[in-house]
């Protein structure tokens, strides 16, 4: 029997506000994971904690943290934690809260708050991120939207060539002015390292310092117009510093993941999805590129395997938004700065 009276359940829950879910970065009360506490007269605290998944690998850490806060309290004789699992709705709500908290701490950008930001990402190189980004951008512009295109592939930029936009970025009133191409009733507003170096092939080493911060400049120091409907970001392959930096800077961004039909490509693509999840980015869906080749005689050939897009979509719980066939026009028109999406070809 304890000599001092035990803490109240409210006091216990108050202490739980100091327990941060290491993955979501917010406290377990706010995230709705600490469901409630009971305390008996003789100092037995029972807590109900629901985790995002029952097999949460961080459970041990959370448990340690909770115990450290409770066991040494005066009047406490015993601490029991009943573990449960959040419902799907509760989990979505927890994610939304975490995302909101992160966005509160994210740096200011010059991207209007009304702009829908979509990162086009993939684990592997050469799967068609840039082709998808530029074609999507061109198609949206043709429908009358103002579409920003940020070429975040600092070292291997290809957006200028694919969109047929050429020129130099100039600065006005301390802001970088994107290059504009009008398409139909809409327009493209483009920034790329390609506009900062003399030639597409020239080595970029000489601007090493600036390059490290290029995407930050693209987010913060570009005069993105206030009527920008979309901002599509062509990501470099993989999950390196640039990707992580962007994800942190733009917690509101959504991710579109490009993959090929080869089943073994899914592991790397899933890593990208994982990166998105860690930064609470919403994944809009998966696009399977180079799905099949339809020969002039109408016969179909799955040159790069089958089922990869669907498999990845299933794995990460996002929809498969589309399958783009192998279409020579994508490549030819891309080389000519004339996105295939603008022609009659699919
Ligand atoms: N559906 C398609 N049909 C035919 N060719 C395609 C298709 N998609 C992409 N390509 C071609 O494949 C090549 C690679 O595409 P792209 O540059 O878009 O890939 P990426 O993922 O951006 O590559 P990187 O990782 O190097 O940036 C390009 O030459 C492009 O024209
Ligand atoms: Mg690319």
mmCIF file of C-alpha atoms and ligand atoms in Angstrom:
data_model
loop_
_atom_site.group_PDB
_atom_site.id
_atom_site.type_symbol
_atom_site.label_atom_id
_atom_site.label_comp_id
_atom_site.label_asym_id
_atom_site.label_seq_id
_atom_site.Cartn_x
_atom_site.Cartn_y
_atom_site.Cartn_z
ATOM 1 C CA UNK A 1 0.000 0.000 0.000
ATOM 2 C CA UNK A 2 1.374 3.361 -1.013
ATOM 3 C CA UNK A 3 1.885 5.967 1.632
ATOM 4 C CA UNK A 4 1.292 8.986 -0.655
ATOM 5 C CA UNK A 5 -1.858 9.283 -2.699
ATOM 6 C CA UNK A 6 -1.378 8.282 -6.342
ATOM 7 C CA UNK A 7 -1.658 10.753 -9.261
ATOM 8 C CA UNK A 8 -5.026 11.382 -10.874
ATOM 9 C CA UNK A 9 -5.823 9.951 -14.322
ATOM 10 C CA UNK A 10 -5.764 13.506 -15.701
ATOM 11 C CA UNK A 11 -2.307 14.038 -14.356
ATOM 12 C CA UNK A 12 -1.176 10.776 -15.953
ATOM 13 C CA UNK A 13 -2.644 11.797 -19.304
ATOM 14 C CA UNK A 14 -0.923 15.163 -18.968
ATOM 15 C CA UNK A 15 2.386 13.387 -18.588
ATOM 16 C CA UNK A 16 1.629 11.358 -21.699
ATOM 17 C CA UNK A 17 1.770 14.596 -23.669
ATOM 18 C CA UNK A 18 5.500 14.380 -23.175
ATOM 19 C CA UNK A 19 5.703 11.016 -24.916
ATOM 20 C CA UNK A 20 6.474 11.579 -28.560
ATOM 21 C CA UNK A 21 5.802 8.928 -31.178
ATOM 22 C CA UNK A 22 9.306 8.728 -32.676
ATOM 23 C CA UNK A 23 7.972 8.113 -36.147
ATOM 24 C CA UNK A 24 5.157 10.629 -36.288
ATOM 25 C CA UNK A 25 6.952 13.277 -34.278
ATOM 26 C CA UNK A 26 3.902 14.318 -32.228
ATOM 27 C CA UNK A 27 2.785 13.325 -28.743
ATOM 28 C CA UNK A 28 0.685 10.232 -28.194
ATOM 29 C CA UNK A 29 -2.226 12.132 -26.647
ATOM 30 C CA UNK A 30 -2.574 14.493 -29.565
ATOM 31 C CA UNK A 31 -2.253 11.590 -31.984
ATOM 32 C CA UNK A 32 -5.114 9.855 -30.202
ATOM 33 C CA UNK A 33 -2.929 6.902 -29.254
ATOM 34 C CA UNK A 34 -3.159 7.373 -25.487
ATOM 35 C CA UNK A 35 -6.806 6.450 -24.990
ATOM 36 C CA UNK A 36 -7.103 6.880 -21.288
ATOM 37 C CA UNK A 37 -5.808 5.979 -17.834
ATOM 38 C CA UNK A 38 -7.272 4.538 -14.666
ATOM 39 C CA UNK A 39 -5.582 4.704 -11.297
ATOM 40 C CA UNK A 40 -6.589 2.566 -8.335
ATOM 41 C CA UNK A 41 -6.431 3.799 -4.757
ATOM 42 C CA UNK A 42 -3.399 1.692 -4.083
ATOM 43 C CA UNK A 43 -1.450 3.250 -6.978
ATOM 44 C CA UNK A 44 -1.941 0.898 -9.904
ATOM 45 C CA UNK A 45 -1.934 2.831 -13.194
ATOM 46 C CA UNK A 46 -3.490 1.163 -16.205
ATOM 47 C CA UNK A 47 -3.063 2.817 -19.561
ATOM 48 C CA UNK A 48 -4.697 2.043 -22.867
ATOM 49 C CA UNK A 49 -2.314 2.794 -25.735
ATOM 50 C CA UNK A 50 -3.338 2.142 -29.336
ATOM 51 C CA UNK A 51 -0.520 2.100 -31.875
ATOM 52 C CA UNK A 52 -0.694 2.756 -35.596
ATOM 53 C CA UNK A 53 -0.034 -0.941 -36.210
ATOM 54 C CA UNK A 54 -0.003 -3.715 -33.655
ATOM 55 C CA UNK A 55 3.437 -4.770 -34.837
ATOM 56 C CA UNK A 56 4.796 -1.246 -34.436
ATOM 57 C CA UNK A 57 8.568 -1.611 -34.130
ATOM 58 C CA UNK A 58 8.688 1.484 -31.947
ATOM 59 C CA UNK A 59 6.505 -0.037 -29.270
ATOM 60 C CA UNK A 60 9.445 -0.878 -27.028
ATOM 61 C CA UNK A 61 10.681 2.680 -27.176
ATOM 62 C CA UNK A 62 7.276 4.176 -26.430
ATOM 63 C CA UNK A 63 6.824 1.738 -23.572
ATOM 64 C CA UNK A 64 10.176 2.672 -22.068
ATOM 65 C CA UNK A 65 9.331 6.337 -22.284
ATOM 66 C CA UNK A 66 5.921 5.864 -20.662
ATOM 67 C CA UNK A 67 7.314 3.774 -17.840
ATOM 68 C CA UNK A 68 10.118 6.229 -17.201
ATOM 69 C CA UNK A 69 7.547 8.947 -16.688
ATOM 70 C CA UNK A 70 5.221 6.991 -14.436
ATOM 71 C CA UNK A 71 7.029 4.434 -12.301
ATOM 72 C CA UNK A 72 8.986 6.970 -10.285
ATOM 73 C CA UNK A 73 5.923 9.059 -9.408
ATOM 74 C CA UNK A 74 5.042 9.178 -5.729
ATOM 75 C CA UNK A 75 2.233 6.840 -4.821
ATOM 76 C CA UNK A 76 2.600 4.633 -7.898
ATOM 77 C CA UNK A 77 2.924 0.925 -7.156
ATOM 78 C CA UNK A 78 2.434 -0.587 -10.565
ATOM 79 C CA UNK A 79 2.110 0.435 -14.236
ATOM 80 C CA UNK A 80 0.317 -1.711 -16.787
ATOM 81 C CA UNK A 81 -0.045 -0.843 -20.455
ATOM 82 C CA UNK A 82 -2.815 -2.407 -22.509
ATOM 83 C CA UNK A 83 -1.789 -2.242 -26.142
ATOM 84 C CA UNK A 84 -4.237 -1.936 -28.955
ATOM 85 C CA UNK A 85 -4.381 -0.810 -32.542
ATOM 86 C CA UNK A 86 -5.855 2.392 -33.974
ATOM 87 C CA UNK A 87 -8.767 1.958 -36.344
ATOM 88 C CA UNK A 88 -8.253 2.944 -39.982
ATOM 89 C CA UNK A 89 -10.015 6.270 -39.353
ATOM 90 C CA UNK A 90 -8.039 6.992 -36.221
ATOM 91 C CA UNK A 91 -4.851 6.189 -38.065
ATOM 92 C CA UNK A 92 -5.688 8.589 -40.914
ATOM 93 C CA UNK A 93 -6.502 11.241 -38.347
ATOM 94 C CA UNK A 94 -3.193 10.681 -36.552
ATOM 95 C CA UNK A 95 -1.329 10.972 -39.847
ATOM 96 C CA UNK A 96 -3.190 14.169 -40.699
ATOM 97 C CA UNK A 97 -2.282 15.663 -37.329
ATOM 98 C CA UNK A 98 1.351 14.677 -37.713
ATOM 99 C CA UNK A 99 1.387 16.149 -41.197
ATOM 100 C CA UNK A 100 -0.161 19.356 -39.925
ATOM 101 C CA UNK A 101 2.388 19.671 -37.133
ATOM 102 C CA UNK A 102 5.238 19.141 -39.551
ATOM 103 C CA UNK A 103 3.826 21.719 -41.927
ATOM 104 C CA UNK A 104 3.675 24.211 -39.068
ATOM 105 C CA UNK A 105 7.417 23.854 -38.711
ATOM 106 C CA UNK A 106 8.220 23.784 -42.408
ATOM 107 C CA UNK A 107 10.054 26.782 -43.825
ATOM 108 C CA UNK A 108 8.135 29.351 -45.839
ATOM 109 C CA UNK A 109 8.190 28.868 -49.567
ATOM 110 C CA UNK A 110 7.251 31.178 -52.400
ATOM 111 C CA UNK A 111 4.770 28.609 -53.726
ATOM 112 C CA UNK A 112 1.189 29.916 -53.379
ATOM 113 C CA UNK A 113 -0.851 28.065 -50.778
ATOM 114 C CA UNK A 114 -3.535 27.354 -53.359
ATOM 115 C CA UNK A 115 -1.152 25.497 -55.682
ATOM 116 C CA UNK A 116 -1.392 21.723 -55.802
ATOM 117 C CA UNK A 117 2.144 20.379 -55.490
ATOM 118 C CA UNK A 118 2.937 16.962 -56.951
ATOM 119 C CA UNK A 119 6.338 15.296 -56.810
ATOM 120 C CA UNK A 120 6.992 12.771 -59.538
ATOM 121 C CA UNK A 121 9.362 10.238 -58.040
ATOM 122 C CA UNK A 122 10.806 6.782 -58.576
ATOM 123 C CA UNK A 123 13.394 4.577 -56.992
ATOM 124 C CA UNK A 124 15.247 3.817 -60.175
ATOM 125 C CA UNK A 125 16.563 6.075 -62.886
ATOM 126 C CA UNK A 126 15.309 5.986 -66.434
ATOM 127 C CA UNK A 127 11.770 4.813 -65.712
ATOM 128 C CA UNK A 128 10.202 7.906 -67.218
ATOM 129 C CA UNK A 129 9.759 10.449 -64.424
ATOM 130 C CA UNK A 130 10.758 13.343 -66.630
ATOM 131 C CA UNK A 131 8.626 12.116 -69.533
ATOM 132 C CA UNK A 132 5.592 11.724 -67.273
ATOM 133 C CA UNK A 133 6.187 15.095 -65.589
ATOM 134 C CA UNK A 134 6.551 17.014 -68.823
ATOM 135 C CA UNK A 135 3.665 15.309 -70.595
ATOM 136 C CA UNK A 136 1.364 15.758 -67.618
ATOM 137 C CA UNK A 137 2.396 19.404 -67.356
ATOM 138 C CA UNK A 138 1.810 20.014 -71.054
ATOM 139 C CA UNK A 139 -1.572 18.264 -70.983
ATOM 140 C CA UNK A 140 -2.704 20.305 -67.958
ATOM 141 C CA UNK A 141 -1.520 23.544 -69.545
ATOM 142 C CA UNK A 142 -3.388 22.681 -72.713
ATOM 143 C CA UNK A 143 -6.539 22.424 -70.597
ATOM 144 C CA UNK A 144 -6.009 25.989 -69.474
ATOM 145 C CA UNK A 145 -4.132 25.572 -66.216
ATOM 146 C CA UNK A 146 -1.101 27.507 -65.059
ATOM 147 C CA UNK A 147 1.400 24.746 -64.403
ATOM 148 C CA UNK A 148 4.752 25.169 -62.703
ATOM 149 C CA UNK A 149 7.454 22.646 -63.465
ATOM 150 C CA UNK A 150 10.357 22.412 -61.049
ATOM 151 C CA UNK A 151 13.236 20.361 -62.361
ATOM 152 C CA UNK A 152 14.701 18.995 -59.144
ATOM 153 C CA UNK A 153 17.011 16.691 -61.056
ATOM 154 C CA UNK A 154 19.871 19.086 -60.506
ATOM 155 C CA UNK A 155 22.577 16.937 -62.028
ATOM 156 C CA UNK A 156 20.673 15.207 -64.765
ATOM 157 C CA UNK A 157 18.135 17.832 -65.780
ATOM 158 C CA UNK A 158 16.124 17.021 -68.876
ATOM 159 C CA UNK A 159 13.013 19.152 -68.441
ATOM 160 C CA UNK A 160 14.189 22.094 -70.597
ATOM 161 C CA UNK A 161 14.828 19.842 -73.576
ATOM 162 C CA UNK A 162 11.652 17.819 -73.145
ATOM 163 C CA UNK A 163 9.467 20.906 -72.846
ATOM 164 C CA UNK A 164 11.284 22.829 -75.516
ATOM 165 C CA UNK A 165 11.889 25.695 -73.118
ATOM 166 C CA UNK A 166 15.200 27.414 -73.463
ATOM 167 C CA UNK A 167 16.732 30.507 -71.988
ATOM 168 C CA UNK A 168 18.312 31.888 -68.878
ATOM 169 C CA UNK A 169 16.747 32.469 -65.519
ATOM 170 C CA UNK A 170 16.887 36.103 -64.546
ATOM 171 C CA UNK A 171 16.331 37.656 -61.195
ATOM 172 C CA UNK A 172 13.893 40.496 -60.650
ATOM 173 C CA UNK A 173 13.336 42.158 -57.278
ATOM 174 C CA UNK A 174 15.472 39.435 -55.730
ATOM 175 C CA UNK A 175 13.295 36.643 -57.110
ATOM 176 C CA UNK A 176 14.146 34.141 -59.831
ATOM 177 C CA UNK A 177 11.711 34.473 -62.743
ATOM 178 C CA UNK A 178 10.599 31.120 -64.182
ATOM 179 C CA UNK A 179 10.651 30.722 -67.963
ATOM 180 C CA UNK A 180 7.213 30.707 -69.522
ATOM 181 C CA UNK A 181 5.798 28.711 -72.414
ATOM 182 C CA UNK A 182 2.200 29.275 -73.390
ATOM 183 C CA UNK A 183 0.275 26.187 -74.426
ATOM 184 C CA UNK A 184 -3.327 26.433 -75.515
ATOM 185 C CA UNK A 185 -5.126 28.640 -73.007
ATOM 186 C CA UNK A 186 -2.743 27.686 -70.234
ATOM 187 C CA UNK A 187 0.947 28.018 -69.652
ATOM 188 C CA UNK A 188 4.023 26.400 -68.222
ATOM 189 C CA UNK A 189 6.335 28.160 -65.759
ATOM 190 C CA UNK A 190 9.616 26.308 -65.623
ATOM 191 C CA UNK A 191 12.762 26.367 -63.495
ATOM 192 C CA UNK A 192 15.721 24.080 -64.053
ATOM 193 C CA UNK A 193 19.448 24.041 -63.490
ATOM 194 C CA UNK A 194 19.531 23.762 -67.260
ATOM 195 C CA UNK A 195 18.713 27.459 -67.391
ATOM 196 C CA UNK A 196 21.630 28.327 -65.168
ATOM 197 C CA UNK A 197 24.402 26.604 -67.052
ATOM 198 C CA UNK A 198 25.558 27.447 -70.516
ATOM 199 C CA UNK A 199 25.096 24.102 -72.110
ATOM 200 C CA UNK A 200 23.187 20.988 -71.264
ATOM 201 C CA UNK A 201 26.394 19.005 -71.373
ATOM 202 C CA UNK A 202 28.643 21.310 -69.418
ATOM 203 C CA UNK A 203 29.947 20.139 -66.087
ATOM 204 C CA UNK A 204 28.096 21.594 -63.157
ATOM 205 C CA UNK A 205 30.907 21.258 -60.690
ATOM 206 C CA UNK A 206 31.732 24.940 -60.703
ATOM 207 C CA UNK A 207 28.563 25.795 -58.965
ATOM 208 C CA UNK A 208 28.817 23.079 -56.366
ATOM 209 C CA UNK A 209 27.898 25.277 -53.473
ATOM 210 C CA UNK A 210 24.882 26.728 -55.082
ATOM 211 C CA UNK A 211 23.771 23.322 -56.309
ATOM 212 C CA UNK A 212 23.511 21.983 -52.814
ATOM 213 C CA UNK A 213 20.866 24.517 -52.152
ATOM 214 C CA UNK A 214 19.343 24.700 -55.600
ATOM 215 C CA UNK A 215 16.048 23.040 -54.717
ATOM 216 C CA UNK A 216 15.759 25.275 -51.704
ATOM 217 C CA UNK A 217 16.164 28.276 -53.987
ATOM 218 C CA UNK A 218 13.575 26.785 -56.317
ATOM 219 C CA UNK A 219 11.115 26.561 -53.439
ATOM 220 C CA UNK A 220 11.874 29.817 -51.714
ATOM 221 C CA UNK A 221 13.357 32.290 -54.170
ATOM 222 C CA UNK A 222 11.349 31.754 -57.340
ATOM 223 C CA UNK A 223 8.609 34.201 -58.244
ATOM 224 C CA UNK A 224 5.972 31.468 -58.603
ATOM 225 C CA UNK A 225 2.889 33.316 -59.862
ATOM 226 C CA UNK A 226 -0.057 33.642 -57.520
ATOM 227 C CA UNK A 227 -2.427 31.951 -59.980
ATOM 228 C CA UNK A 228 -0.343 28.779 -60.253
ATOM 229 C CA UNK A 229 -2.745 25.821 -60.306
ATOM 230 C CA UNK A 230 -0.198 23.008 -60.222
ATOM 231 C CA UNK A 231 3.461 22.611 -59.474
ATOM 232 C CA UNK A 232 4.921 19.393 -60.800
ATOM 233 C CA UNK A 233 8.341 18.472 -59.483
ATOM 234 C CA UNK A 234 10.562 16.223 -61.569
ATOM 235 C CA UNK A 235 12.583 14.387 -58.940
ATOM 236 C CA UNK A 236 15.983 12.836 -59.387
ATOM 237 C CA UNK A 237 15.979 9.039 -59.024
ATOM 238 C CA UNK A 238 16.262 7.497 -55.582
ATOM 239 C CA UNK A 239 15.904 8.760 -52.052
ATOM 240 C CA UNK A 240 18.956 10.939 -51.509
ATOM 241 C CA UNK A 241 19.497 14.337 -49.924
ATOM 242 C CA UNK A 242 17.623 16.277 -52.569
ATOM 243 C CA UNK A 243 14.509 14.165 -52.124
ATOM 244 C CA UNK A 244 14.649 14.307 -48.346
ATOM 245 C CA UNK A 245 15.251 18.053 -48.400
ATOM 246 C CA UNK A 246 12.304 18.630 -50.696
ATOM 247 C CA UNK A 247 10.014 16.414 -48.699
ATOM 248 C CA UNK A 248 10.866 18.363 -45.543
ATOM 249 C CA UNK A 249 10.458 21.692 -47.275
ATOM 250 C CA UNK A 250 7.145 20.802 -48.896
ATOM 251 C CA UNK A 251 5.163 18.671 -46.460
ATOM 252 C CA UNK A 252 2.007 19.583 -48.378
ATOM 253 C CA UNK A 253 3.278 17.899 -51.538
ATOM 254 C CA UNK A 254 1.724 14.729 -52.841
ATOM 255 C CA UNK A 255 3.755 12.010 -54.466
ATOM 256 C CA UNK A 256 3.170 10.339 -57.787
ATOM 257 C CA UNK A 257 5.309 7.248 -58.117
ATOM 258 C CA UNK A 258 6.502 6.064 -61.501
ATOM 259 C CA UNK A 259 7.579 2.502 -61.998
ATOM 260 C CA UNK A 260 8.051 -0.040 -64.757
ATOM 261 C CA UNK A 261 6.180 -3.330 -65.108
ATOM 262 C CA UNK A 262 9.210 -5.366 -64.045
ATOM 263 C CA UNK A 263 8.321 -6.958 -60.736
ATOM 264 C CA UNK A 264 11.834 -6.613 -59.378
ATOM 265 C CA UNK A 265 11.668 -2.843 -59.839
ATOM 266 C CA UNK A 266 9.083 -2.673 -57.074
ATOM 267 C CA UNK A 267 11.477 -2.986 -54.188
ATOM 268 C CA UNK A 268 13.243 0.248 -55.067
ATOM 269 C CA UNK A 269 10.010 2.028 -55.845
ATOM 270 C CA UNK A 270 8.643 0.947 -52.483
ATOM 271 C CA UNK A 271 11.605 2.645 -50.839
ATOM 272 C CA UNK A 272 10.440 5.911 -52.348
ATOM 273 C CA UNK A 273 6.960 5.328 -51.011
ATOM 274 C CA UNK A 274 8.532 4.685 -47.647
ATOM 275 C CA UNK A 275 10.395 7.977 -47.841
ATOM 276 C CA UNK A 276 7.100 9.687 -48.592
ATOM 277 C CA UNK A 277 5.430 8.013 -45.655
ATOM 278 C CA UNK A 278 8.231 9.014 -43.300
ATOM 279 C CA UNK A 279 7.666 12.604 -44.289
ATOM 280 C CA UNK A 280 3.892 12.165 -44.165
ATOM 281 C CA UNK A 281 3.529 12.970 -47.836
ATOM 282 C CA UNK A 282 0.323 11.707 -49.329
ATOM 283 C CA UNK A 283 0.855 9.292 -52.173
ATOM 284 C CA UNK A 284 -1.619 10.046 -54.949
ATOM 285 C CA UNK A 285 -0.882 6.897 -56.839
ATOM 286 C CA UNK A 286 1.318 4.869 -59.098
ATOM 287 C CA UNK A 287 1.884 5.221 -62.806
ATOM 288 C CA UNK A 288 3.270 2.231 -64.623
ATOM 289 C CA UNK A 289 5.325 3.437 -67.544
ATOM 290 C CA UNK A 290 6.507 1.381 -70.528
ATOM 291 C CA UNK A 291 3.715 -1.096 -69.807
ATOM 292 C CA UNK A 292 3.632 -2.799 -73.150
ATOM 293 C CA UNK A 293 4.453 -2.229 -76.754
ATOM 294 C CA UNK A 294 1.619 -2.310 -79.224
ATOM 295 C CA UNK A 295 3.057 -3.160 -82.622
ATOM 296 C CA UNK A 296 1.618 -1.640 -85.788
ATOM 297 C CA UNK A 297 -0.191 -4.950 -86.432
ATOM 298 C CA UNK A 298 -1.983 -4.540 -83.092
ATOM 299 C CA UNK A 299 -0.118 -7.322 -81.286
ATOM 300 C CA UNK A 300 0.901 -6.533 -77.720
ATOM 301 C CA UNK A 301 4.298 -7.202 -76.236
ATOM 302 C CA UNK A 302 5.232 -6.876 -72.580
ATOM 303 C CA UNK A 303 8.874 -6.038 -73.098
ATOM 304 C CA UNK A 304 9.638 -5.127 -69.519
ATOM 305 C CA UNK A 305 7.557 -7.671 -67.664
ATOM 306 C CA UNK A 306 4.041 -7.438 -66.310
ATOM 307 C CA UNK A 307 2.149 -6.527 -63.204
ATOM 308 C CA UNK A 308 4.730 -4.333 -61.511
ATOM 309 C CA UNK A 309 2.556 -1.249 -61.273
ATOM 310 C CA UNK A 310 -0.372 -3.077 -59.734
ATOM 311 C CA UNK A 311 1.909 -4.932 -57.369
ATOM 312 C CA UNK A 312 3.479 -1.735 -56.093
ATOM 313 C CA UNK A 313 0.099 -0.040 -55.797
ATOM 314 C CA UNK A 314 -1.154 -2.963 -53.716
ATOM 315 C CA UNK A 315 1.982 -2.977 -51.591
ATOM 316 C CA UNK A 316 1.758 0.676 -50.638
ATOM 317 C CA UNK A 317 -2.027 0.932 -50.579
ATOM 318 C CA UNK A 318 -2.296 3.544 -53.314
ATOM 319 C CA UNK A 319 -4.253 3.383 -56.567
ATOM 320 C CA UNK A 320 -2.692 2.453 -59.896
ATOM 321 C CA UNK A 321 -3.606 5.612 -61.780
ATOM 322 C CA UNK A 322 -2.496 4.664 -65.213
ATOM 323 C CA UNK A 323 -0.395 2.534 -67.495
ATOM 324 C CA UNK A 324 1.551 4.255 -70.236
ATOM 325 C CA UNK A 325 2.547 2.051 -73.144
ATOM 326 C CA UNK A 326 5.912 2.164 -74.827
ATOM 327 C CA UNK A 327 5.320 4.815 -77.396
ATOM 328 C CA UNK A 328 8.144 5.925 -79.660
ATOM 329 C CA UNK A 329 6.584 9.395 -79.832
ATOM 330 C CA UNK A 330 7.279 9.865 -76.115
ATOM 331 C CA UNK A 331 10.950 9.570 -76.787
ATOM 332 C CA UNK A 332 11.135 11.313 -80.163
ATOM 333 C CA UNK A 333 8.900 14.220 -79.178
ATOM 334 C CA UNK A 334 10.682 14.506 -75.849
ATOM 335 C CA UNK A 335 13.911 15.007 -77.705
ATOM 336 C CA UNK A 336 12.265 17.701 -79.803
ATOM 337 C CA UNK A 337 10.765 19.576 -76.891
ATOM 338 C CA UNK A 338 7.306 18.748 -78.088
ATOM 339 C CA UNK A 339 5.575 16.549 -75.484
ATOM 340 C CA UNK A 340 3.703 13.625 -77.043
ATOM 341 C CA UNK A 341 0.655 14.458 -74.925
ATOM 342 C CA UNK A 342 0.101 17.490 -77.155
ATOM 343 C CA UNK A 343 -0.078 15.461 -80.364
ATOM 344 C CA UNK A 344 -2.686 12.959 -81.440
ATOM 345 C CA UNK A 345 -0.570 10.131 -80.048
ATOM 346 C CA UNK A 346 -1.684 8.751 -76.651
HETATM 347 N N1 LIG B 1 6.307 5.433 -72.515
HETATM 348 C C1 LIG B 1 7.476 5.597 -73.150
HETATM 349 N N2 LIG B 1 7.635 5.146 -74.423
HETATM 350 C C2 LIG B 1 8.810 5.302 -75.064
HETATM 351 N N3 LIG B 1 9.885 5.888 -74.560
HETATM 352 C C3 LIG B 1 9.810 6.356 -73.295
HETATM 353 C C4 LIG B 1 8.598 6.240 -72.526
HETATM 354 N N4 LIG B 1 8.818 6.793 -71.324
HETATM 355 C C5 LIG B 1 10.082 7.243 -71.332
HETATM 356 N N5 LIG B 1 10.695 6.977 -72.513
HETATM 357 C C6 LIG B 1 12.089 7.281 -72.872
HETATM 358 O O1 LIG B 1 12.923 6.649 -71.924
HETATM 359 C C7 LIG B 1 14.011 7.471 -71.572
HETATM 360 C C8 LIG B 1 14.009 7.718 -70.069
HETATM 361 O O2 LIG B 1 12.873 8.484 -69.727
HETATM 362 P P1 LIG B 1 12.946 9.709 -68.713
HETATM 363 O O3 LIG B 1 14.131 10.554 -68.997
HETATM 364 O O4 LIG B 1 11.616 10.334 -68.720
HETATM 365 O O5 LIG B 1 13.179 8.893 -67.384
HETATM 366 P P2 LIG B 1 13.595 9.445 -65.937
HETATM 367 O O6 LIG B 1 12.982 8.529 -64.965
HETATM 368 O O7 LIG B 1 13.289 10.873 -65.835
HETATM 369 O O8 LIG B 1 15.156 9.237 -65.995
HETATM 370 P P3 LIG B 1 16.239 9.825 -64.990
HETATM 371 O O9 LIG B 1 16.171 8.960 -63.789
HETATM 372 O O10 LIG B 1 17.507 9.699 -65.747
HETATM 373 O O11 LIG B 1 15.856 11.241 -64.718
HETATM 374 C C9 LIG B 1 13.864 8.741 -72.387
HETATM 375 O O12 LIG B 1 14.665 8.649 -73.529
HETATM 376 C C10 LIG B 1 12.396 8.757 -72.764
HETATM 377 O O13 LIG B 1 12.169 9.426 -73.969
HETATM 378 MG MG1 LIG B 2 14.524 12.492 -65.340
#
